[in-house]
Amino acid sequence: MLQAFAAHESNMTIAAAGTRLYIQRKDLHQTRFGPDPDATTTLADGQARLALEHFALTANNITYAAFGEAMKYWQFFPAPDPDWGCLPVWGFATVTESRAAGVAVGQRVYGYFPAGTHLVVTPSRVHAAGFADGAAHRQELAAVYQHYQFCDRDPSWQARLEGLQAVLKPLFVTSFLIDDFLADNQFFGARQLLLSSASSKTAYGTAFCLAQRRGSPDLPRIVGLTSPGNLGFAQSLGCYDEVRPYTDVANMDPALPTVYVDFAGDAALRRQVHETFGGALKFSSSIGGTHWEAIGSAGGLPGPRPTLFFAPAQIKTRSAAPPEGWGRDELDRRIAQAWSAFIARVERSDDPWLKVVQGSGSKATEAAYRALLDGRANPREGLMLSLQE
């Protein structure tokens, strides 16, 4: 069910040239809105223009910004001013102009966009289900972010679920891959999986996938860590065996073999986990940065050195042909099966985990961005925004 987040904002001057959100790359609190360069540029042969209708905004997008330099997220959609960046988001768009074979005006697509109103793409590897953006500046970047899917050829697409798909699916694919990675490594011999930022969507998606393995003798206990304000919500999900506040870390059994899955990115919390468990910490994985301002160096910690989990690398591993991997078709089938089970639980009518909230215009978009940046977002809400006027 969709709820209004803010009244529609009218700005005809900006609307004529489209609108794009720009973020100061060295200070994420500095934002501005300006014309969208892809709204009016003349298309070359082989290009198409997509009009972005609405997009999700989650803590995952804050992670894109926080890791923008290190993980090259700013390079997907270069801003005219190199000191500023275009925030990557996931959303739905319609082809409004095309000079690319196989991509027709009116087709609806789902994919990776800058937070704005338009994107010019250079479709390559066009097939019945979609295409990849073959723009030269994107060729050295992770392939998982390059694909655009035609909605009418996506068996999992439903118009009524677009909000949930844009908010949750990119996060859930990461959740699925984390679960697969941990299981493929026999959970590193741990008896406890410690997930920080337990109320975040990627964390509870991971906990959901792990919980599907209950009954397996080698599955460790799934323990969530969260702030006192989100404790009740995380406990209500039922996919954690236990949820504890961050302040409890020092009181946990230091000898219990543990894997730390860090969704928060909080350097002080990471240090406390490492110092509490020391040699009993079997693996430490860094996923995101919901506590982005507290991200710090991982050096000099007791126990294993934290390892960044990069979802595209796990996709590449599993997409390899058998016996090395599953093959891409089998990977897609398994993700779709897991997604179907997850979304059925998320939208359960008697106890939904998430409500999609819509917002329109630059003021609503900026308010939503700042709420996420400052950690004030409601975990029970998923934000779908539009800068179309």
Short mmCIF file of C-alpha atoms in Angstrom, two decimals:
data_model
loop_
_atom_site.label_atom_id
_atom_site.label_comp_id
_atom_site.label_asym_id
_atom_site.label_seq_id
_atom_site.Cartn_x
_atom_site.Cartn_y
_atom_site.Cartn_z
CA MET A 1 0.00 0.00 0.00
CA LEU A 2 1.36 3.43 -0.95
CA GLN A 3 1.19 6.41 1.37
CA ALA A 4 1.83 10.04 0.43
CA PHE A 5 5.16 11.30 1.77
CA ALA A 6 4.88 14.91 0.68
CA ALA A 7 2.75 17.10 -1.50
CA HIS A 8 3.73 17.41 -5.15
CA GLU A 9 6.13 20.29 -5.64
CA SER A 10 5.98 22.40 -8.78
CA ASN A 11 9.08 24.01 -10.30
CA MET A 12 8.54 24.66 -13.96
CA THR A 13 11.95 26.29 -14.54
CA ILE A 14 13.84 23.18 -13.48
CA ALA A 15 11.23 20.81 -14.94
CA ALA A 16 11.86 22.16 -18.45
CA ALA A 17 15.44 20.88 -18.29
CA GLY A 18 14.79 17.97 -15.98
CA THR A 19 16.10 17.81 -12.43
CA ARG A 20 19.01 15.98 -10.84
CA LEU A 21 20.24 15.70 -7.26
CA TYR A 22 23.93 16.53 -6.79
CA ILE A 23 25.96 15.70 -3.66
CA GLN A 24 29.27 17.22 -2.59
CA ARG A 25 31.61 14.23 -2.77
CA LYS A 26 33.70 15.30 0.25
CA ASP A 27 30.75 16.42 2.39
CA LEU A 28 27.61 14.30 1.99
CA HIS A 29 25.51 16.89 3.84
CA GLN A 30 26.00 19.37 1.00
CA THR A 31 23.36 18.90 -1.70
CA ARG A 32 21.87 20.90 -4.53
CA PHE A 33 19.40 20.37 -7.35
CA GLY A 34 20.14 21.41 -10.89
CA PRO A 35 19.19 20.70 -14.49
CA ASP A 36 19.52 17.10 -15.59
CA PRO A 37 22.08 17.05 -18.44
CA ASP A 38 20.47 13.93 -19.93
CA ALA A 39 17.08 15.61 -20.30
CA THR A 40 17.93 17.73 -23.32
CA THR A 41 21.14 16.42 -24.89
CA THR A 42 20.80 15.41 -28.54
CA LEU A 43 20.92 11.65 -28.99
CA ALA A 44 23.59 10.05 -31.14
CA ASP A 45 22.95 6.96 -33.22
CA GLY A 46 22.72 3.94 -30.90
CA GLN A 47 21.49 5.93 -27.89
CA ALA A 48 18.14 6.07 -26.06
CA ARG A 49 16.68 8.47 -23.51
CA LEU A 50 14.95 7.09 -20.42
CA ALA A 51 12.61 9.19 -18.27
CA LEU A 52 12.94 8.08 -14.64
CA GLU A 53 9.45 7.92 -13.14
CA HIS A 54 10.26 6.95 -9.57
CA PHE A 55 13.17 5.54 -7.60
CA ALA A 56 13.86 4.07 -4.19
CA LEU A 57 15.95 5.79 -1.55
CA THR A 58 17.38 3.61 1.23
CA ALA A 59 20.43 3.38 3.49
CA ASN A 60 22.02 1.44 0.62
CA ASN A 61 22.18 4.68 -1.37
CA ILE A 62 23.98 6.33 1.54
CA THR A 63 26.48 3.47 1.33
CA TYR A 64 26.94 4.22 -2.40
CA ALA A 65 27.80 7.81 -1.46
CA ALA A 66 30.00 6.89 1.52
CA PHE A 67 31.99 4.43 -0.61
CA GLY A 68 31.68 6.54 -3.75
CA GLU A 69 35.40 7.09 -4.16
CA ALA A 70 36.69 3.69 -3.02
CA MET A 71 34.14 1.61 -4.94
CA LYS A 72 33.79 3.94 -7.97
CA TYR A 73 30.06 4.57 -7.48
CA TRP A 74 30.48 8.22 -8.49
CA GLN A 75 31.81 7.09 -11.87
CA PHE A 76 28.56 5.54 -13.08
CA PHE A 77 26.89 8.90 -13.68
CA PRO A 78 29.57 11.63 -13.79
CA ALA A 79 28.46 15.09 -12.70
CA PRO A 80 29.39 18.15 -14.78
CA ASP A 81 31.38 19.44 -11.78
CA PRO A 82 33.88 16.77 -10.61
CA ASP A 83 33.63 17.98 -7.00
CA TRP A 84 30.00 16.86 -6.99
CA GLY A 85 28.46 13.44 -7.58
CA CYS A 86 25.21 11.97 -8.88
CA LEU A 87 23.70 9.57 -6.37
CA PRO A 88 22.98 6.11 -7.86
CA VAL A 89 19.48 4.75 -7.22
CA TRP A 90 17.30 1.88 -8.40
CA GLY A 91 14.05 2.69 -10.15
CA PHE A 92 11.66 2.50 -13.09
CA ALA A 93 11.79 4.50 -16.30
CA THR A 94 10.14 4.72 -19.71
CA VAL A 95 11.93 5.02 -23.04
CA THR A 96 10.93 8.44 -24.40
CA GLU A 97 13.30 8.64 -27.38
CA SER A 98 15.37 5.99 -29.10
CA ARG A 99 17.94 5.72 -31.84
CA ALA A 100 18.98 2.25 -30.65
CA ALA A 101 17.89 -0.94 -32.41
CA GLY A 102 15.75 -3.19 -30.22
CA VAL A 103 14.82 -0.45 -27.74
CA ALA A 104 11.44 1.09 -28.52
CA VAL A 105 9.77 4.27 -27.32
CA GLY A 106 7.22 3.43 -24.63
CA GLN A 107 9.06 0.42 -23.20
CA ARG A 108 9.28 0.41 -19.42
CA VAL A 109 12.55 -0.60 -17.76
CA TYR A 110 13.95 -1.26 -14.30
CA GLY A 111 17.55 -0.58 -13.42
CA TYR A 112 20.29 1.65 -12.01
CA PHE A 113 19.94 5.41 -12.47
CA PRO A 114 21.19 8.74 -11.17
CA ALA A 115 18.72 10.38 -8.75
CA GLY A 116 17.11 12.65 -11.31
CA THR A 117 14.63 12.64 -14.14
CA HIS A 118 16.52 11.24 -17.15
CA LEU A 119 19.32 8.99 -18.30
CA VAL A 120 20.82 8.64 -21.77
CA VAL A 121 22.07 5.10 -22.38
CA THR A 122 23.90 3.36 -25.19
CA PRO A 123 22.14 -0.02 -25.32
CA SER A 124 24.37 -3.01 -26.04
CA ARG A 125 23.78 -6.75 -25.87
CA VAL A 126 20.09 -6.03 -26.48
CA HIS A 127 17.89 -9.10 -26.05
CA ALA A 128 14.23 -9.86 -25.43
CA ALA A 129 14.45 -9.20 -21.69
CA GLY A 130 16.54 -6.03 -21.70
CA PHE A 131 19.93 -4.55 -22.46
CA ALA A 132 23.21 -3.38 -20.95
CA ASP A 133 24.40 0.21 -21.05
CA GLY A 134 27.41 0.19 -23.35
CA ALA A 135 28.44 3.80 -22.58
CA ALA A 136 32.24 4.00 -22.74
CA HIS A 137 32.70 5.43 -19.23
CA ARG A 138 30.85 2.46 -17.65
CA GLN A 139 32.76 -0.38 -19.27
CA GLU A 140 35.32 -0.83 -16.50
CA LEU A 141 32.67 -0.73 -13.76
CA ALA A 142 30.82 -3.66 -12.15
CA ALA A 143 28.58 -5.37 -14.73
CA VAL A 144 25.77 -6.05 -12.26
CA TYR A 145 24.88 -2.34 -12.34
CA GLN A 146 24.80 -2.11 -16.13
CA HIS A 147 21.70 -4.18 -16.95
CA TYR A 148 18.28 -2.66 -17.66
CA GLN A 149 15.32 -5.02 -17.67
CA PHE A 150 12.14 -4.64 -19.73
CA CYS A 151 9.34 -4.84 -17.18
CA ASP A 152 6.94 -6.74 -19.45
CA ARG A 153 9.54 -9.51 -19.86
CA ASP A 154 10.37 -9.84 -16.17
CA PRO A 155 8.37 -12.73 -14.66
CA SER A 156 8.79 -11.32 -11.15
CA TRP A 157 7.53 -7.83 -12.02
CA GLN A 158 4.10 -6.74 -10.83
CA ALA A 159 2.89 -3.15 -11.14
CA ARG A 160 1.52 -3.13 -7.59
CA LEU A 161 4.87 -4.29 -6.21
CA GLU A 162 7.08 -1.75 -7.97
CA GLY A 163 7.72 0.11 -4.72
CA LEU A 164 8.80 -3.03 -2.90
CA GLN A 165 10.91 -4.16 -5.85
CA ALA A 166 12.82 -0.87 -6.09
CA VAL A 167 13.25 -0.53 -2.33
CA LEU A 168 14.08 -4.12 -1.47
CA LYS A 169 15.27 -6.17 -4.42
CA PRO A 170 18.76 -4.66 -4.88
CA LEU A 171 19.29 -5.07 -1.15
CA PHE A 172 17.82 -8.57 -1.11
CA VAL A 173 20.12 -9.76 -3.89
CA THR A 174 23.03 -8.70 -1.66
CA SER A 175 21.37 -10.47 1.28
CA PHE A 176 21.00 -13.66 -0.75
CA LEU A 177 24.65 -13.53 -1.80
CA ILE A 178 25.89 -12.95 1.76
CA ASP A 179 23.90 -15.96 2.98
CA ASP A 180 25.26 -18.03 0.08
CA PHE A 181 28.83 -16.92 0.75
CA LEU A 182 28.64 -17.76 4.45
CA ALA A 183 27.04 -21.16 3.83
CA ASP A 184 29.54 -21.97 1.08
CA ASN A 185 32.29 -21.39 3.64
CA GLN A 186 30.56 -23.54 6.30
CA PHE A 187 30.04 -20.35 8.30
CA PHE A 188 33.78 -20.39 9.00
CA GLY A 189 33.15 -22.83 11.83
CA ALA A 190 31.23 -20.25 13.86
CA ARG A 191 28.45 -21.00 16.32
CA GLN A 192 27.14 -17.43 16.24
CA LEU A 193 26.49 -15.01 13.39
CA LEU A 194 26.48 -11.43 14.64
CA LEU A 195 24.68 -8.98 12.31
CA SER A 196 24.92 -5.27 13.08
CA SER A 197 22.26 -2.73 12.05
CA ALA A 198 19.73 -5.55 12.46
CA SER A 199 16.76 -3.35 11.55
CA SER A 200 18.27 -2.38 8.19
CA LYS A 201 16.72 -3.96 5.12
CA THR A 202 19.89 -5.70 3.92
CA ALA A 203 20.56 -7.11 7.39
CA TYR A 204 17.09 -8.51 7.92
CA GLY A 205 17.03 -9.81 4.34
CA THR A 206 20.21 -11.73 5.19
CA ALA A 207 18.69 -12.97 8.45
CA PHE A 208 15.60 -14.11 6.51
CA CYS A 209 17.76 -16.14 4.09
CA LEU A 210 19.75 -17.62 6.94
CA ALA A 211 16.55 -18.49 8.81
CA GLN A 212 15.40 -20.58 5.83
CA ARG A 213 18.26 -22.91 6.76
CA ARG A 214 16.90 -23.60 10.24
CA GLY A 215 17.07 -27.29 11.00
CA SER A 216 20.51 -27.59 9.44
CA PRO A 217 22.91 -28.84 12.12
CA ASP A 218 25.74 -26.50 11.10
CA LEU A 219 23.67 -23.26 11.11
CA PRO A 220 24.95 -20.92 13.84
CA ARG A 221 22.61 -18.80 15.97
CA ILE A 222 21.53 -15.65 14.15
CA VAL A 223 22.00 -12.68 16.50
CA GLY A 224 21.11 -9.12 15.57
CA LEU A 225 22.63 -5.97 17.03
CA THR A 226 20.71 -2.71 16.87
CA SER A 227 19.98 0.55 18.63
CA PRO A 228 17.49 0.57 21.54
CA GLY A 229 14.97 2.43 19.40
CA ASN A 230 14.89 -0.31 16.75
CA LEU A 231 15.11 -3.26 19.15
CA GLY A 232 11.38 -3.99 19.15
CA PHE A 233 11.10 -3.87 15.37
CA ALA A 234 14.06 -6.21 14.83
CA GLN A 235 12.73 -8.66 17.43
CA SER A 236 9.28 -8.63 15.81
CA LEU A 237 10.66 -9.91 12.50
CA GLY A 238 11.22 -13.43 13.86
CA CYS A 239 14.20 -14.16 11.60
CA TYR A 240 16.77 -13.52 14.33
CA ASP A 241 17.27 -16.06 17.10
CA GLU A 242 18.09 -13.13 19.36
CA VAL A 243 18.34 -9.34 19.06
CA ARG A 244 20.48 -7.33 21.45
CA PRO A 245 21.36 -3.64 21.81
CA TYR A 246 24.84 -2.54 20.80
CA THR A 247 25.73 -1.93 24.46
CA ASP A 248 25.45 -5.69 25.12
CA VAL A 249 28.47 -6.62 23.00
CA ALA A 250 30.89 -6.37 25.91
CA ASN A 251 28.72 -8.78 27.91
CA MET A 252 28.64 -11.54 25.29
CA ASP A 253 30.53 -14.83 25.65
CA PRO A 254 34.05 -13.97 24.37
CA ALA A 255 34.94 -17.63 23.76
CA LEU A 256 32.00 -18.38 21.46
CA PRO A 257 33.19 -18.86 17.84
CA THR A 258 31.63 -15.92 16.04
CA VAL A 259 31.32 -14.38 12.57
CA TYR A 260 30.69 -10.64 12.45
CA VAL A 261 28.66 -9.34 9.50
CA ASP A 262 28.96 -5.57 9.68
CA PHE A 263 26.12 -3.66 8.02
CA ALA A 264 26.65 -0.57 10.16
CA GLY A 265 30.20 0.36 9.25
CA ASP A 266 30.69 1.86 12.71
CA ALA A 267 34.44 1.78 13.50
CA ALA A 268 33.95 1.94 17.28
CA LEU A 269 31.45 -0.94 17.24
CA ARG A 270 33.72 -2.96 14.95
CA ARG A 271 36.61 -2.48 17.37
CA GLN A 272 34.46 -3.51 20.31
CA VAL A 273 33.38 -6.70 18.55
CA HIS A 274 36.98 -7.54 17.64
CA GLU A 275 38.27 -6.79 21.13
CA THR A 276 35.47 -8.77 22.79
CA PHE A 277 35.90 -11.94 20.72
CA GLY A 278 39.56 -11.72 19.69
CA GLY A 279 40.72 -15.15 18.54
CA ALA A 280 37.16 -16.53 18.71
CA LEU A 281 36.20 -14.22 15.87
CA LYS A 282 36.40 -16.54 12.86
CA PHE A 283 35.56 -14.03 10.13
CA SER A 284 34.72 -10.33 9.95
CA SER A 285 32.86 -9.04 6.92
CA SER A 286 32.11 -5.42 6.09
CA ILE A 287 28.95 -4.95 4.03
CA GLY A 288 27.77 -1.37 4.16
CA GLY A 289 27.75 1.85 6.08
CA THR A 290 24.40 2.69 7.66
CA HIS A 291 26.44 4.45 10.36
CA TRP A 292 28.43 6.11 7.59
CA GLU A 293 29.88 8.93 9.70
CA ALA A 294 31.54 6.37 11.98
CA ILE A 295 33.30 4.47 9.18
CA GLY A 296 36.98 4.30 10.00
CA SER A 297 40.13 2.31 9.48
CA ALA A 298 40.00 -1.45 9.95
CA GLY A 299 43.69 -1.70 10.78
CA GLY A 300 45.17 -2.75 14.10
CA LEU A 301 42.22 -4.85 15.26
CA PRO A 302 42.49 -8.13 17.20
CA GLY A 303 41.35 -11.20 15.31
CA PRO A 304 40.86 -11.48 11.54
CA ARG A 305 41.21 -8.43 9.34
CA PRO A 306 37.77 -7.21 8.21
CA THR A 307 37.04 -8.20 4.61
CA LEU A 308 34.82 -6.11 2.35
CA PHE A 309 32.00 -8.16 0.85
CA PHE A 310 31.51 -7.11 -2.78
CA ALA A 311 28.28 -8.61 -4.12
CA PRO A 312 29.33 -8.49 -7.83
CA ALA A 313 32.29 -10.74 -7.03
CA GLN A 314 29.98 -13.40 -5.56
CA ILE A 315 27.70 -13.06 -8.59
CA LYS A 316 30.69 -13.66 -10.85
CA THR A 317 31.66 -16.74 -8.83
CA ARG A 318 28.18 -18.27 -8.96
CA SER A 319 27.59 -17.29 -12.60
CA ALA A 320 30.51 -19.42 -13.76
CA ALA A 321 29.54 -22.58 -15.61
CA PRO A 322 29.35 -25.80 -13.56
CA PRO A 323 31.18 -27.33 -11.86
CA GLU A 324 32.95 -24.11 -10.79
CA GLY A 325 29.66 -22.25 -10.39
CA TRP A 326 25.93 -22.63 -10.96
CA GLY A 327 25.68 -20.79 -14.27
CA ARG A 328 23.82 -17.50 -14.63
CA ASP A 329 20.42 -19.04 -15.34
CA GLU A 330 20.55 -21.19 -12.21
CA LEU A 331 21.72 -18.23 -10.11
CA ASP A 332 18.81 -16.15 -11.40
CA ARG A 333 16.38 -19.00 -10.67
CA ARG A 334 17.60 -19.34 -7.08
CA ILE A 335 17.46 -15.59 -6.46
CA ALA A 336 13.93 -15.45 -7.90
CA GLN A 337 12.80 -18.34 -5.68
CA ALA A 338 14.26 -16.71 -2.57
CA TRP A 339 12.85 -13.30 -3.52
CA SER A 340 9.37 -14.75 -3.94
CA ALA A 341 9.47 -16.23 -0.43
CA PHE A 342 10.87 -13.01 1.04
CA ILE A 343 8.36 -10.67 -0.59
CA ALA A 344 5.46 -12.92 0.45
CA ARG A 345 6.54 -12.44 4.05
CA VAL A 346 7.25 -8.73 3.71
CA GLU A 347 3.79 -7.90 2.39
CA ARG A 348 1.81 -10.33 4.55
CA SER A 349 -1.47 -8.53 5.19
CA ASP A 350 -1.76 -9.35 8.89
CA ASP A 351 1.82 -8.30 9.73
CA PRO A 352 3.63 -6.44 6.94
CA TRP A 353 7.29 -5.65 7.49
CA LEU A 354 7.34 -2.61 5.22
CA LYS A 355 5.06 0.15 3.97
CA VAL A 356 6.01 2.01 0.78
CA VAL A 357 5.84 5.78 1.18
CA GLN A 358 5.85 8.03 -1.88
CA GLY A 359 7.29 11.50 -2.24
CA SER A 360 7.42 13.97 -5.11
CA GLY A 361 9.65 16.94 -5.88
CA SER A 362 13.02 18.22 -4.73
CA LYS A 363 11.93 19.15 -1.19
CA ALA A 364 10.57 15.67 -0.49
CA THR A 365 13.65 14.06 -2.04
CA GLU A 366 16.05 16.19 -0.01
CA ALA A 367 14.10 15.55 3.22
CA ALA A 368 14.19 11.80 2.61
CA TYR A 369 17.91 11.86 1.79
CA ARG A 370 18.74 13.82 4.96
CA ALA A 371 16.63 11.53 7.14
CA LEU A 372 18.60 8.54 5.85
CA LEU A 373 21.92 10.36 6.14
CA ASP A 374 21.19 11.29 9.76
CA GLY A 375 19.84 7.85 10.72
CA ARG A 376 16.29 9.11 11.29
CA ALA A 377 14.47 6.90 8.76
CA ASN A 378 11.68 4.63 9.99
CA PRO A 379 12.71 0.98 9.39
CA ARG A 380 9.07 0.10 8.65
CA GLU A 381 8.97 2.48 5.69
CA GLY A 382 10.42 2.24 2.20
CA LEU A 383 10.78 5.51 0.29
CA MET A 384 9.81 5.85 -3.38
CA LEU A 385 10.53 9.29 -4.83
CA SER A 386 10.07 11.16 -8.07
CA LEU A 387 11.65 14.34 -9.42
CA GLN A 388 9.34 14.42 -12.41
CA GLU A 389 7.16 17.54 -12.35
#
